[in-house]
Each structure stands twice: as C-alpha cells, then as structure tokens.
Short mmCIF file of C-alpha atoms in Angstrom, two decimals:
data_model
loop_
_atom_site.label_atom_id
_atom_site.label_comp_id
_atom_site.label_asym_id
_atom_site.label_seq_id
_atom_site.Cartn_x
_atom_site.Cartn_y
_atom_site.Cartn_z
CA UNK A 29 29.87 67.24 -0.38
CA UNK A 30 30.95 65.69 -3.66
CA UNK A 31 29.50 68.64 -5.54
CA UNK A 32 31.29 71.14 -3.31
CA UNK A 33 34.60 69.33 -3.74
CA UNK A 34 34.10 69.20 -7.49
CA UNK A 35 33.36 72.92 -7.54
CA UNK A 36 36.50 73.68 -5.55
CA UNK A 37 39.03 71.51 -7.33
CA UNK A 38 37.39 69.50 -10.07
CA UNK A 39 37.33 65.75 -10.48
CA UNK A 40 40.94 65.21 -9.45
CA UNK A 41 40.40 66.62 -5.95
CA UNK A 42 37.07 64.86 -5.53
CA UNK A 43 38.36 61.38 -6.37
CA UNK A 44 41.56 61.94 -4.43
CA UNK A 45 39.54 62.68 -1.29
CA UNK A 46 37.44 59.57 -1.93
CA UNK A 47 40.56 57.42 -2.30
CA UNK A 48 42.14 58.79 0.86
CA UNK A 49 38.91 58.28 2.79
CA UNK A 50 38.66 54.65 1.65
CA UNK A 51 42.25 53.92 2.61
CA UNK A 52 41.72 55.59 5.97
CA UNK A 53 38.60 53.51 6.53
CA UNK A 54 40.48 50.27 5.82
CA UNK A 55 43.31 51.27 8.19
CA UNK A 56 40.88 52.13 10.97
CA UNK A 57 38.98 48.87 10.56
CA UNK A 58 42.24 46.92 10.61
CA UNK A 59 42.89 47.93 14.23
CA UNK A 60 39.41 47.01 15.48
CA UNK A 61 39.71 43.91 17.66
CA UNK A 62 37.41 40.99 16.91
CA UNK A 63 36.15 39.15 19.96
CA UNK A 64 33.79 36.20 20.03
CA UNK A 65 31.15 35.74 22.70
CA UNK A 66 31.53 31.96 22.44
CA UNK A 67 34.17 29.60 21.03
CA UNK A 68 34.03 29.37 17.26
CA UNK A 69 32.49 26.15 16.00
CA UNK A 70 34.00 24.20 13.09
CA UNK A 71 32.19 24.63 9.79
CA UNK A 72 30.03 21.74 8.64
CA UNK A 73 29.04 20.90 5.10
CA UNK A 74 29.96 22.62 1.86
CA UNK A 75 29.57 26.32 1.15
CA UNK A 76 26.38 25.68 -0.82
CA UNK A 77 24.92 23.53 1.95
CA UNK A 78 25.59 26.27 4.51
CA UNK A 79 24.06 28.88 2.21
CA UNK A 80 20.98 26.72 1.69
CA UNK A 81 20.69 26.25 5.45
CA UNK A 82 20.72 30.02 5.90
CA UNK A 83 17.95 30.47 3.34
CA UNK A 84 15.87 27.75 5.00
CA UNK A 85 16.32 29.50 8.33
CA UNK A 86 15.07 32.80 6.89
CA UNK A 87 12.04 31.12 5.35
CA UNK A 88 11.18 29.49 8.69
CA UNK A 89 11.19 32.80 10.61
CA UNK A 90 8.32 35.13 9.65
CA UNK A 91 9.95 38.06 11.43
CA UNK A 92 13.22 37.70 9.51
CA UNK A 93 11.61 36.92 6.14
CA UNK A 94 9.05 39.70 6.50
CA UNK A 95 11.63 42.26 7.58
CA UNK A 96 14.06 41.54 4.74
CA UNK A 97 11.45 41.20 2.00
CA UNK A 98 9.57 44.34 3.10
CA UNK A 99 12.65 46.47 2.51
CA UNK A 100 13.41 44.69 -0.76
CA UNK A 101 10.03 45.35 -2.37
CA UNK A 102 9.47 48.79 -0.83
CA UNK A 103 12.73 50.12 -2.28
CA UNK A 104 12.48 48.09 -5.49
CA UNK A 105 9.04 49.48 -6.30
CA UNK A 106 9.04 52.90 -4.65
CA UNK A 107 12.48 54.44 -5.17
CA UNK A 108 12.58 57.79 -7.00
CA UNK A 109 16.30 58.62 -6.83
CA UNK A 110 16.96 57.52 -10.42
CA UNK A 111 14.27 59.91 -11.64
CA UNK A 112 15.63 63.01 -9.90
CA UNK A 113 17.51 64.36 -12.97
CA UNK A 114 14.30 64.20 -14.99
CA UNK A 115 12.28 65.82 -12.21
CA UNK A 116 14.87 68.55 -11.73
CA UNK A 117 14.89 69.51 -15.40
CA UNK A 118 11.35 68.85 -16.65
CA UNK A 119 9.11 69.08 -13.57
CA UNK A 120 10.78 71.40 -11.07
CA UNK A 121 12.70 73.41 -13.68
CA UNK A 122 15.89 73.74 -11.67
CA UNK A 123 19.56 73.46 -12.60
CA UNK A 124 22.53 71.44 -11.36
CA UNK A 125 22.49 73.17 -7.96
CA UNK A 126 18.86 72.24 -7.44
CA UNK A 127 19.53 68.65 -8.50
CA UNK A 128 22.36 68.49 -5.98
CA UNK A 129 20.02 69.68 -3.25
CA UNK A 130 17.44 67.08 -4.24
CA UNK A 131 20.04 64.31 -4.20
CA UNK A 132 21.29 65.44 -0.77
CA UNK A 133 17.94 65.97 0.91
CA UNK A 134 17.28 62.28 1.57
CA UNK A 135 20.70 61.95 3.22
CA UNK A 136 19.97 65.01 5.35
CA UNK A 137 16.76 63.39 6.57
CA UNK A 138 18.55 60.11 7.24
CA UNK A 139 21.37 61.73 9.24
CA UNK A 140 18.96 63.88 11.24
CA UNK A 141 16.80 60.89 12.14
CA UNK A 142 19.88 58.80 12.93
CA UNK A 143 21.05 61.41 15.42
CA UNK A 144 17.57 61.53 16.96
CA UNK A 145 17.39 57.74 17.32
CA UNK A 146 20.85 57.61 18.88
CA UNK A 147 19.48 59.55 21.86
CA UNK A 148 15.83 58.41 21.78
CA UNK A 149 15.71 54.77 20.72
CA UNK A 150 12.40 53.15 19.88
CA UNK A 151 11.36 50.95 22.80
CA UNK A 152 7.81 49.74 22.12
CA UNK A 153 5.61 48.65 19.19
CA UNK A 154 8.64 48.26 16.93
CA UNK A 155 6.75 46.17 14.36
CA UNK A 156 3.98 48.71 13.89
CA UNK A 157 6.49 51.57 13.89
CA UNK A 158 8.49 49.92 11.11
CA UNK A 159 5.40 49.42 8.96
CA UNK A 160 4.37 53.01 9.64
CA UNK A 161 7.84 54.23 8.63
CA UNK A 162 7.70 52.36 5.32
CA UNK A 163 4.20 53.75 4.73
CA UNK A 164 5.48 57.28 5.38
CA UNK A 165 8.34 56.57 2.95
CA UNK A 166 5.84 55.61 0.27
CA UNK A 167 3.54 58.55 1.01
CA UNK A 168 6.41 61.05 0.96
CA UNK A 169 7.53 59.69 -2.41
CA UNK A 170 3.97 59.91 -3.68
CA UNK A 171 3.67 63.58 -2.72
CA UNK A 172 7.07 64.21 -4.29
CA UNK A 173 5.85 62.52 -7.47
CA UNK A 174 2.91 64.94 -7.72
CA UNK A 175 4.72 68.08 -6.58
CA UNK A 176 5.72 70.93 -8.88
CA UNK A 177 7.12 73.06 -6.03
CA UNK A 178 10.83 72.71 -5.47
CA UNK A 179 10.81 73.26 -1.71
CA UNK A 180 7.90 70.87 -1.18
CA UNK A 181 9.74 68.25 -3.20
CA UNK A 182 12.87 68.87 -1.15
CA UNK A 183 10.93 68.43 2.11
CA UNK A 184 9.27 65.23 0.86
CA UNK A 185 12.61 63.66 0.03
CA UNK A 186 13.97 64.61 3.47
CA UNK A 187 10.92 63.01 5.12
CA UNK A 188 11.38 59.90 2.96
CA UNK A 189 15.01 59.70 4.08
CA UNK A 190 14.06 60.06 7.74
CA UNK A 191 11.38 57.37 7.42
CA UNK A 192 13.84 55.07 5.68
CA UNK A 193 16.30 55.52 8.56
CA UNK A 194 13.62 54.45 11.06
CA UNK A 195 12.96 51.36 8.95
CA UNK A 196 16.67 50.57 8.70
CA UNK A 197 17.12 51.07 12.44
CA UNK A 198 14.36 48.61 13.36
CA UNK A 199 15.06 46.16 10.54
CA UNK A 200 18.74 45.81 11.39
CA UNK A 201 18.01 45.23 15.07
CA UNK A 202 15.19 42.77 14.41
CA UNK A 203 17.34 40.65 12.11
CA UNK A 204 20.14 40.59 14.69
CA UNK A 205 17.86 39.72 17.61
CA UNK A 206 16.00 37.05 15.61
CA UNK A 207 19.12 35.18 14.50
CA UNK A 208 21.30 32.86 16.62
CA UNK A 209 25.06 33.38 16.56
CA UNK A 210 25.79 30.36 14.37
CA UNK A 211 23.42 31.60 11.64
CA UNK A 212 24.02 35.35 11.83
CA UNK A 213 26.70 35.58 9.12
CA UNK A 214 24.57 33.81 6.55
CA UNK A 215 21.44 35.76 7.40
CA UNK A 216 23.32 39.05 7.24
CA UNK A 217 24.77 38.04 3.88
CA UNK A 218 21.29 37.47 2.47
CA UNK A 219 20.08 40.70 4.05
CA UNK A 220 22.92 42.73 2.53
CA UNK A 221 22.34 41.07 -0.85
CA UNK A 222 18.69 42.10 -0.74
CA UNK A 223 19.56 45.65 0.33
CA UNK A 224 22.20 46.11 -2.37
CA UNK A 225 20.19 44.56 -5.18
CA UNK A 226 16.96 46.37 -4.30
CA UNK A 227 18.56 49.79 -4.78
CA UNK A 228 20.08 49.00 -8.18
CA UNK A 229 17.10 46.99 -9.43
CA UNK A 230 14.79 49.71 -8.14
CA UNK A 231 16.64 52.29 -10.20
CA UNK A 232 16.37 50.03 -13.24
CA UNK A 233 12.65 49.60 -12.58
CA UNK A 234 12.15 53.35 -12.31
CA UNK A 235 14.11 54.07 -15.49
CA UNK A 236 12.38 51.33 -17.48
CA UNK A 237 8.92 52.47 -16.38
CA UNK A 238 9.81 56.11 -17.05
CA UNK A 239 10.88 55.29 -20.60
CA UNK A 240 7.59 53.45 -21.16
CA UNK A 241 5.00 55.67 -19.46
CA UNK A 242 6.88 58.80 -18.39
CA UNK A 243 8.77 59.81 -15.26
CA UNK A 244 5.81 61.18 -13.30
CA UNK A 245 3.49 58.18 -13.85
CA UNK A 246 6.39 55.85 -13.06
CA UNK A 247 7.07 57.61 -9.76
CA UNK A 248 3.38 57.65 -8.84
CA UNK A 249 2.93 53.96 -9.68
CA UNK A 250 6.01 53.00 -7.69
CA UNK A 251 4.87 54.93 -4.62
CA UNK A 252 1.42 53.34 -4.74
CA UNK A 253 3.03 49.92 -5.04
CA UNK A 254 5.08 50.63 -1.91
CA UNK A 255 1.91 51.45 0.02
CA UNK A 256 0.33 48.28 -1.34
CA UNK A 257 3.32 46.22 -0.17
CA UNK A 258 2.95 47.66 3.34
CA UNK A 259 -0.71 46.69 3.52
CA UNK A 260 -0.06 43.20 2.16
CA UNK A 261 2.91 42.51 4.43
CA UNK A 262 0.95 43.63 7.51
CA UNK A 263 -1.60 40.90 6.76
CA UNK A 264 0.80 38.17 5.66
CA UNK A 265 3.50 38.65 8.35
CA UNK A 266 1.41 39.08 11.49
CA UNK A 267 4.28 38.05 13.85
CA UNK A 268 6.30 40.96 12.48
CA UNK A 269 3.42 43.40 12.86
CA UNK A 270 2.78 42.40 16.46
CA UNK A 271 6.40 42.56 17.71
CA UNK A 272 6.40 44.93 20.68
CA UNK A 273 10.02 45.11 21.86
CA UNK A 274 13.16 44.20 19.97
CA UNK A 275 13.94 41.61 22.65
CA UNK A 276 10.70 39.80 21.76
CA UNK A 277 12.24 38.82 18.43
CA UNK A 278 15.08 37.09 20.29
CA UNK A 279 12.62 35.04 22.32
CA UNK A 280 10.57 34.09 19.29
CA UNK A 281 13.69 32.97 17.40
CA UNK A 282 14.04 30.02 19.76
CA UNK A 283 10.52 28.87 18.85
CA UNK A 284 10.19 28.30 15.08
CA UNK A 285 6.42 27.99 15.37
CA UNK A 286 6.09 31.41 16.96
#
C-alpha cells in the first residue's frame, strides 16, 4: 500500500496518510472503555523490584519462558526480510516492483491466516501446532534462500508469513492464559520487548552475516538455525510441547512445579 501511495502522490501523500492514520488510531483508542475484572491492587515495591518479580515469574514458568524465547530466537536467527533487496537484485533479478511484491507477500500470508483463524480457531494440540508452525516458518525461509524462481520465492514468503501468524496466535494466547492478572502487565512488557528486539536484532544479524559470507549463505544458515532452535526447544520445554488446549496453560500457571 505504501508503494501504491508513493506512486500516486509521492512521499508527501504517503506520509500524510500515515500521519492521519496514526492520529485516527489514537482518537479511536481514547474512546475505548477500560474495565477491570477485579479491584485494582496497590503497587508494592519499587519499579525495579516489580520488574525483577516479573522476570522471576517468567523463569519459573516453562510454558511462558519457552513461548517467549522460541519466538525470540526463531526470528533473531531465521529472518530474511533484511536480505530481500539483495535477493531481488542479485538472485531473482527483479526490479522495485518485484521487491515490493516480496516485501508484501509475508503480510499477505499473515492476513490470510489471521482471517482463517478468526473463523476456525485452533482447539487441540496447541503446543505441537506452535512448534510445527515455527518449523514451517524455518523451512519456508530455507526454500526461499535456495530459490532462484521469483514466484516460488514469493510463495515461500507467503507461507512463512502464514506460519508466523499461527505462532503469534498461539503464543499470545498461551502467555495470557499462563499469567495471573497481577503479573500480566509485566509479562506482556517482557514479551513485547522480546518481539520488538528480535526483529531489529534479527535484521542486524542477517546484514552482518551477509556482509561476511554473502546473502545466500547467511539466509541458509539462519533458516537452519531456526529449525535447530525448534528441535532444541521441543526437548528442553516439554511442558510447552505437551500443552493440549489453551485452557491447560491457565491451570498449570497455578502450579509452579507443573
């Protein structure tokens, strides 16, 4: 959409639409009522003490720690978005239009899978499904890394986006179900920090490796590392792998030893 707006009216129109959309988003959020399921409790301790308590909680819950760290390392090691300009020019031999399609294809896969999940939510074997989704993400990126066919590369990125949406869908729900109300803000803060940093650090990793060994070897190595992370996490975080229903995470959160 950004490319289409830029083609129609240049940078001025594109950034004007972005600014209006951001303002509209703030105004719409401002009218959303905030209701609490239970009376708010007074804060105890300093900000650093509360943050440390949140980190200790995450470390004590294999489901929460495994879910957050799986996404962190999968995206940190396996992301290929930063390498798309190099692939478009040197591997797939396409121009700006082709690069725009490559950059959009992951979002197309994510939106399509999001619409599918909104009508057909995942009910059973959520732990195994999440690991499978991350494995598909890594495999799709691996095939993209080896591909010299534009349309195959486009399809691989769309599949990677769809698999990532499945992972996000399950991960977000598992973290929510596994966390009591009093701890949810701190756990979500750590989760969002991991999500945000993994994307940027993953792009730095991809660029640094590409400058050292080349874009294609860097993409291949990152995809293989993602698959290795999936295998390792399945062995280390067995409670996460064996979660059947999302509600099971809520029950296990009341038993730290579970």
